[in-house]
Each structure stands twice: as C-alpha cells, then as structure tokens.
C-alpha positions as YAML, in Angstrom:
chain: A
units: angstrom
residues:
- id: 1
  name: UNK
  ca: [19.21, -15.98, -9.32]
- id: 2
  name: UNK
  ca: [15.66, -16.59, -10.64]
- id: 3
  name: UNK
  ca: [14.55, -14.10, -13.54]
- id: 4
  name: UNK
  ca: [10.95, -14.91, -13.40]
- id: 5
  name: UNK
  ca: [8.59, -11.79, -14.01]
- id: 6
  name: UNK
  ca: [6.08, -11.70, -10.94]
- id: 7
  name: UNK
  ca: [2.39, -10.70, -11.63]
- id: 8
  name: UNK
  ca: [1.02, -7.97, -9.92]
- id: 9
  name: UNK
  ca: [-0.99, -10.41, -7.52]
- id: 10
  name: UNK
  ca: [1.82, -12.56, -6.46]
- id: 11
  name: UNK
  ca: [3.75, -9.11, -5.77]
- id: 12
  name: UNK
  ca: [1.12, -7.99, -3.49]
- id: 13
  name: UNK
  ca: [0.43, -11.33, -1.88]
- id: 14
  name: UNK
  ca: [4.51, -11.17, -0.96]
- id: 15
  name: UNK
  ca: [4.13, -7.65, 0.36]
- id: 16
  name: UNK
  ca: [1.29, -8.80, 2.59]
- id: 17
  name: UNK
  ca: [3.41, -11.87, 4.12]
- id: 18
  name: UNK
  ca: [5.94, -9.47, 4.76]
- id: 19
  name: UNK
  ca: [4.03, -7.17, 6.33]
- id: 20
  name: UNK
  ca: [2.25, -9.76, 8.32]
- id: 21
  name: UNK
  ca: [5.62, -11.29, 9.49]
- id: 22
  name: UNK
  ca: [6.95, -7.62, 10.53]
- id: 23
  name: UNK
  ca: [3.93, -6.94, 12.59]
- id: 24
  name: UNK
  ca: [4.08, -10.38, 14.38]
- id: 25
  name: UNK
  ca: [7.62, -10.01, 15.00]
- id: 26
  name: UNK
  ca: [7.25, -6.51, 16.53]
- id: 27
  name: UNK
  ca: [4.36, -7.66, 18.53]
- id: 28
  name: UNK
  ca: [6.07, -10.87, 20.09]
- id: 29
  name: UNK
  ca: [8.89, -8.55, 20.88]
- id: 30
  name: UNK
  ca: [6.95, -6.23, 22.47]
- id: 31
  name: UNK
  ca: [5.11, -8.77, 24.48]
- id: 32
  name: UNK
  ca: [8.54, -10.16, 25.53]
- id: 33
  name: UNK
  ca: [9.85, -6.96, 26.87]
- id: 34
  name: UNK
  ca: [6.48, -6.31, 28.48]
- id: 35
  name: UNK
  ca: [6.35, -9.62, 29.83]
- id: 36
  name: UNK
  ca: [2.83, -10.46, 28.62]
- id: 37
  name: UNK
  ca: [1.76, -13.67, 28.09]
- id: 38
  name: UNK
  ca: [1.57, -15.13, 24.52]
- id: 39
  name: UNK
  ca: [4.03, -17.05, 22.05]
- id: 40
  name: UNK
  ca: [7.78, -16.07, 22.48]
- id: 41
  name: UNK
  ca: [9.38, -13.88, 19.96]
- id: 42
  name: UNK
  ca: [11.49, -16.81, 18.71]
- id: 43
  name: UNK
  ca: [8.37, -18.98, 17.70]
- id: 44
  name: UNK
  ca: [6.77, -15.98, 16.00]
- id: 45
  name: UNK
  ca: [10.17, -15.41, 14.01]
- id: 46
  name: UNK
  ca: [10.38, -18.99, 13.01]
- id: 47
  name: UNK
  ca: [6.54, -19.14, 11.90]
- id: 48
  name: UNK
  ca: [7.00, -15.90, 10.00]
- id: 49
  name: UNK
  ca: [10.19, -17.12, 8.29]
- id: 50
  name: UNK
  ca: [8.21, -20.28, 7.17]
- id: 51
  name: UNK
  ca: [5.64, -18.31, 5.84]
- id: 52
  name: UNK
  ca: [7.98, -16.38, 3.46]
- id: 53
  name: UNK
  ca: [9.28, -19.49, 2.10]
...
C-alpha cells in the first residue's frame, strides 16, 4: 500500500475524476435503457476507468 500523503488539490482532482466517471456511467446506462443514440455504457465505463488510473 502506498502511504504517500496527498495534497488538497490532488484530492480535489481525484474527486472530480470520480464524479465525472460516475455521472458518465449513469448517463450511458440511462441512454442504453432509453435506447438513445450515443456511446454504449461499456465504452463509457472503459474510458472512465482509464481516466481514473
């Protein structure tokens, strides 16, 4: 386990990434359910996971 301390700005950046990934995933799932055109939820989730790495 990495025991580095995070600066407040780094914590905020990571929280923003998590929020963006969550909203993107929920929107993609809604679009799949409603059969809206757009990016498939699997693609959105893959991109969100990559952004969080």
